[in-house]
Coordinates of C-alpha atoms in Angstrom, one line a residue:
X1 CA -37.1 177.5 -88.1
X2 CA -34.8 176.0 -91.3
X3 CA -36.8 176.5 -94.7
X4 CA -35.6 174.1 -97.3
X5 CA -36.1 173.3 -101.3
X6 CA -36.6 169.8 -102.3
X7 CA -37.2 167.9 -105.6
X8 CA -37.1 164.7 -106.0
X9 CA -37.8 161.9 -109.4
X10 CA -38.2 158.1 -109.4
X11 CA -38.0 155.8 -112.5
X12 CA -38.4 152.1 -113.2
X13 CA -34.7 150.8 -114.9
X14 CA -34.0 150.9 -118.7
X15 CA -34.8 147.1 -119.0
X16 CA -36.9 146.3 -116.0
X17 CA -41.1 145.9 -116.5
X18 CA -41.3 147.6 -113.1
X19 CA -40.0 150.2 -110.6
X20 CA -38.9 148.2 -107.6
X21 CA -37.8 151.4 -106.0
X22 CA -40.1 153.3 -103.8
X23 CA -40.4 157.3 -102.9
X24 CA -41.3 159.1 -99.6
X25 CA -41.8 162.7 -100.0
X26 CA -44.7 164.6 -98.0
X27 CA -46.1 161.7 -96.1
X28 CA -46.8 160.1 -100.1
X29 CA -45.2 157.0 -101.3
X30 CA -44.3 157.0 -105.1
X31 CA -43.3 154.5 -107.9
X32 CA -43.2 157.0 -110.7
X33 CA -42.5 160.4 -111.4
X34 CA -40.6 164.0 -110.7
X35 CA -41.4 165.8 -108.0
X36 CA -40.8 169.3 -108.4
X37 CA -39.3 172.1 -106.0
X38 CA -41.7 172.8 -103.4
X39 CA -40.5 174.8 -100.4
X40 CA -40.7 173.0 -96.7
X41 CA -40.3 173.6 -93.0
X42 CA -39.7 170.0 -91.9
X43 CA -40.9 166.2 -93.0
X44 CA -38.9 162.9 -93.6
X45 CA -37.8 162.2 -97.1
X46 CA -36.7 158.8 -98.2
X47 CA -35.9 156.7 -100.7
X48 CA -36.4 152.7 -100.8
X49 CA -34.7 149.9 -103.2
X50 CA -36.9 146.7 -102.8
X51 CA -34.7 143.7 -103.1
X52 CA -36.0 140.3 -104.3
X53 CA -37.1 138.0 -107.0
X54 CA -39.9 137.4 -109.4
X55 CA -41.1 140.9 -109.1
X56 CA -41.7 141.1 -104.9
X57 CA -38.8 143.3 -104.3
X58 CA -41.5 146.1 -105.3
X59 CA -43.9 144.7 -102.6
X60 CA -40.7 144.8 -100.6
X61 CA -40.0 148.8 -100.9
X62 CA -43.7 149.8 -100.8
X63 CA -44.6 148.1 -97.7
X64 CA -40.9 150.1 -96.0
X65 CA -42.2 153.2 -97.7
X66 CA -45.9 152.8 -96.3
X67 CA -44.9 151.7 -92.7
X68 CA -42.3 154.7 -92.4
X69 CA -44.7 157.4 -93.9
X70 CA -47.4 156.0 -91.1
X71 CA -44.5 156.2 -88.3
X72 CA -42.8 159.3 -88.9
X73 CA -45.3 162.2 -89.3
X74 CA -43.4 165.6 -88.2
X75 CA -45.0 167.9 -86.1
X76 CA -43.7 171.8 -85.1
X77 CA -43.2 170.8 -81.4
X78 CA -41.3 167.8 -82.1
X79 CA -37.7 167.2 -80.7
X80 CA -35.1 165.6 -82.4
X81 CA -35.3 162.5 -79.8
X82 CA -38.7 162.5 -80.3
X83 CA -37.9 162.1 -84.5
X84 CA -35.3 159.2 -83.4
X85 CA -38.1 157.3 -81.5
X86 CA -40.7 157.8 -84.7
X87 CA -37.7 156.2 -87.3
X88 CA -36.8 153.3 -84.9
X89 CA -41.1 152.9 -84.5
X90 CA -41.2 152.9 -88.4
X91 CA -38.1 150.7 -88.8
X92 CA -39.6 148.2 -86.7
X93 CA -42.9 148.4 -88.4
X94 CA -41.6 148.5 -91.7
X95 CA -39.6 145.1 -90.9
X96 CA -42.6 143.3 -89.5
X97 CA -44.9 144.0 -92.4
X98 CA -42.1 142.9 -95.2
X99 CA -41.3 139.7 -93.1
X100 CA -45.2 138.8 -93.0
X101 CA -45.4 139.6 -96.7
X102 CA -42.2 137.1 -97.4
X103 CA -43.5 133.9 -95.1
X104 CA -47.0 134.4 -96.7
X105 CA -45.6 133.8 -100.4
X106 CA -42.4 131.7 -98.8
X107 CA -39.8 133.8 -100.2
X108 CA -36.4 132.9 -99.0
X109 CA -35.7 136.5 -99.0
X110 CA -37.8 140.1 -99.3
X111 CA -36.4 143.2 -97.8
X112 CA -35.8 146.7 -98.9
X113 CA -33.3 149.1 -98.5
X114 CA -33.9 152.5 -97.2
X115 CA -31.7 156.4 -97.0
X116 CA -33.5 159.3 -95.6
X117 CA -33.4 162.8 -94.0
X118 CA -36.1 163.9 -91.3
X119 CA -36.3 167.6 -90.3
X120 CA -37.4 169.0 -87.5
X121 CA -38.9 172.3 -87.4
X122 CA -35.7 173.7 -85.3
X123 CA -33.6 172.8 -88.2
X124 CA -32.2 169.7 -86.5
X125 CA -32.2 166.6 -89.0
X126 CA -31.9 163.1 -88.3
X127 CA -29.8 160.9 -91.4
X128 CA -31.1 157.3 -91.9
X129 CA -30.8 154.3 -93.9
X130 CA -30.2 150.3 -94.4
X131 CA -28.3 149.1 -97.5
X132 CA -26.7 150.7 -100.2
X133 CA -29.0 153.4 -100.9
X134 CA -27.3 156.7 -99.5
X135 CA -27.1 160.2 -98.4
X136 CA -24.4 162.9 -99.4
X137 CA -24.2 166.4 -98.3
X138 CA -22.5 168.9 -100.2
X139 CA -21.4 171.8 -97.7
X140 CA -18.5 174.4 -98.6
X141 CA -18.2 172.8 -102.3
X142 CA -17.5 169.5 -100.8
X143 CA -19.3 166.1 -100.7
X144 CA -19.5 164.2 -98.0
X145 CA -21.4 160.6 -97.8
X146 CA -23.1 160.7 -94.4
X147 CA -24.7 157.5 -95.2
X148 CA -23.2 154.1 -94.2
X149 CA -23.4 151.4 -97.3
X150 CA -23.9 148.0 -95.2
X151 CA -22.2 145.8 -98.1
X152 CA -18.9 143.6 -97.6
X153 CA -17.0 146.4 -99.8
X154 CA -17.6 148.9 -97.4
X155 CA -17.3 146.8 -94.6
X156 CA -13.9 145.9 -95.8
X157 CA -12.6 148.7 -97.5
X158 CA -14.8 152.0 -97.2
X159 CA -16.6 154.1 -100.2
X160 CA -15.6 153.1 -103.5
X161 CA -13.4 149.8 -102.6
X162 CA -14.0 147.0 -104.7
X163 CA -14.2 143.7 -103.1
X164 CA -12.8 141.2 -105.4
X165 CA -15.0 138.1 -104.6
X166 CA -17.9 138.4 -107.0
X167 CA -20.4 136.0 -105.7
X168 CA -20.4 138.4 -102.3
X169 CA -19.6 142.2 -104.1
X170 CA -22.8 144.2 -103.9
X171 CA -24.5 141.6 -101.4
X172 CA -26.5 143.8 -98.4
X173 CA -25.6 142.6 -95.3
X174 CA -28.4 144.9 -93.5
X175 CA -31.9 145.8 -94.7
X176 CA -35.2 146.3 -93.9
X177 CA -36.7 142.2 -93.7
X178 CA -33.6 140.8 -93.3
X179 CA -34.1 140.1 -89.7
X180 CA -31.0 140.9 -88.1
X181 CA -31.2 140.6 -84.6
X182 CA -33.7 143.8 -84.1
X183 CA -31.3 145.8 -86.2
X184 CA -32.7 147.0 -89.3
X185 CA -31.7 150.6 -89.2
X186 CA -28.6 153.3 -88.8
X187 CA -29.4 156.8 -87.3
X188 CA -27.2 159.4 -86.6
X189 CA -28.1 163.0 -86.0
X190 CA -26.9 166.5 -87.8
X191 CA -27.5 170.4 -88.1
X192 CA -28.3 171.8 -91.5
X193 CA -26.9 174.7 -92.2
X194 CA -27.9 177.4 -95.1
X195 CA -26.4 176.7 -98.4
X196 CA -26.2 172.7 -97.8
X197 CA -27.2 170.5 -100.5
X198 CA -28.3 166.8 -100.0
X199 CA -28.7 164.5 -102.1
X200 CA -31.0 161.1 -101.1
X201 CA -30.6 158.3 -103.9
X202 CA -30.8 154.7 -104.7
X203 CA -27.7 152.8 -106.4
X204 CA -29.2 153.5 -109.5
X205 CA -28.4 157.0 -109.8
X206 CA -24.5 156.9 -107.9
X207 CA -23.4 153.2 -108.8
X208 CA -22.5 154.7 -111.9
X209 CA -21.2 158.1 -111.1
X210 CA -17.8 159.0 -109.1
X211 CA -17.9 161.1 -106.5
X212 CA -16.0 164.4 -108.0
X213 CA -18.6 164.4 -110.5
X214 CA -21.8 163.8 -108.3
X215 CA -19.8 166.9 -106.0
X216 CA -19.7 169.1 -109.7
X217 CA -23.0 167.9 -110.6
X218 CA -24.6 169.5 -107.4
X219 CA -22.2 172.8 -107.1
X220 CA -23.7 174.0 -110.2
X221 CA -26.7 177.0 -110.5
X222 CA -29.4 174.3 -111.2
X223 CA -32.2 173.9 -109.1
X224 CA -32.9 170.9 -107.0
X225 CA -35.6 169.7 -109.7
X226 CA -32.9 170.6 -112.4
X227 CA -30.5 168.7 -110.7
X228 CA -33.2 165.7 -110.3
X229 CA -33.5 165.3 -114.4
X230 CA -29.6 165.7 -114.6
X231 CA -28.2 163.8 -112.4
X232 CA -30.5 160.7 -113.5
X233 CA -29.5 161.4 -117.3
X234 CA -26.2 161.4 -116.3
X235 CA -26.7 157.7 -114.4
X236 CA -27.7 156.9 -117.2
X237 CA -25.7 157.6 -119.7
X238 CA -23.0 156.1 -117.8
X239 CA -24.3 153.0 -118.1
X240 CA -26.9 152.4 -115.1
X241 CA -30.0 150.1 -116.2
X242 CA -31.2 149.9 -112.7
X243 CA -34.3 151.6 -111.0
X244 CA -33.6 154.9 -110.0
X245 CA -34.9 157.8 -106.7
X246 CA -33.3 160.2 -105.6
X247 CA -34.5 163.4 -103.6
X248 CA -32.7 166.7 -104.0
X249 CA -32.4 169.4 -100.8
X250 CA -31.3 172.4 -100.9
X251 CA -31.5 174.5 -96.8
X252 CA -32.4 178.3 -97.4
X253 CA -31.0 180.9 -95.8

């Protein structure tokens, strides 16, 4: 059995009327708020960026974050193939309700994007997500981003290439609604390990932070809510006016 600490804070953007981000944490889906650190045995956390116009991108993200807290209940006996089955179930779902929800009000596009970690109770995790939102570990003083950003930069270039076409750069290429083919989510599997920290978050926290200073943001002695309330002043005083969730994890010992 793997014990963890997780915090976690979501907040509408500096000059946006509402939060079209969305927050899974404990089977609840929130639009506003910290979190604060609560100890846990296993559960899937995730984070959702609705993306759209005229205000439905925040339908968008809480009809993801609704279908995927219905779908992906943990339970002790659970197997990590059995928490694979429950994310593709909720990915699915999740796509099915935000394509009804953009024919009914004709909206040439509604989708969200999605980054998450689900535990089981044996300590096996699986990592998740759609889009740009993403998932670092820090393990050993080093960051890793375990998450795949499904955008032409990345496609093309990798973390932190810059694609020099603008009417493409930042464009998501896979998301929840966007009805590719069935596809709608990436899942790969991983062991936590004691001392880990992850960190779940929308683009409005890391678009505008590098990665040596998310990695000296989450070395430090602060606690996962601490880190919540820093690492969001810190997007934004470098300049992020976006929405912006992100979940902090911290595996026990």
């Amino acid at each position: 059995m793997t014990k963890f600490i997780a915090a976690a804070k979501t907040q509408a953007g500096t000059n946006h009327p509402v939060n079209e981000d969305r927050l899974l944490l404990d089977g609840n889906v929130l639009c506003y708020g910290l979190v604060g650190d609560c100890e846990r045995e296993m559960g899937c956390m995730a984070v959702f960026d609705g993306v759209s116009e005229g205000g439905h991108g925040a339908a968008a993200s809480t009809l993801a974050a609704q279908a995927f807290a219905q779908a992906t209940q943990v339970f002790e006996a659970d197997s990590i193939d059995v928490l694979q089955d429950r994310l593709r179930m909720a990915g699915e779902r999740a796509e099915n309700d935000v394509e009804s929800y953009a024919a009914r009000y004709g909206l040439p596009v509604a989708a969200s994007t999605v980054a998450g970690l689900m535990v089981a109770h044996d300590g096996s995790a699986a990592i998740f997500n759609a889009g740009d939102s993403r998932v670092y570990r820090l393990r050993d003083g080093v960051l890793a981003v375990l998450s795949y950003d499904h955008t032409p930069e990345s496609r093309l270039g990798g973390v932190g290439f810059e694609y020099s076409d603008e009417s493409v750069s930042h464009c998501i290429e896979l998301a929840v609604g966007l009805n590719q083919g069935g596809r709608n989510l990436e899942i790969n599997t991983t062991t936590l390990f004691p001392g880990d920290r992850y960190l779940i978050c929308s683009d409005g926290i890391d678009g505008e932070i590098d990665l040596a200073r998310l990695q000296q943001m989450l070395t430090s002695d602060s606690t996962c809510a601490q880190l919540c309330e820093e690492l969001y002043a810190e997007a934004r005083m470098s300049g992020s006016t976006d929405d912006a969730t992100l979940i902090v994890i911290e595996i026990g010992e």
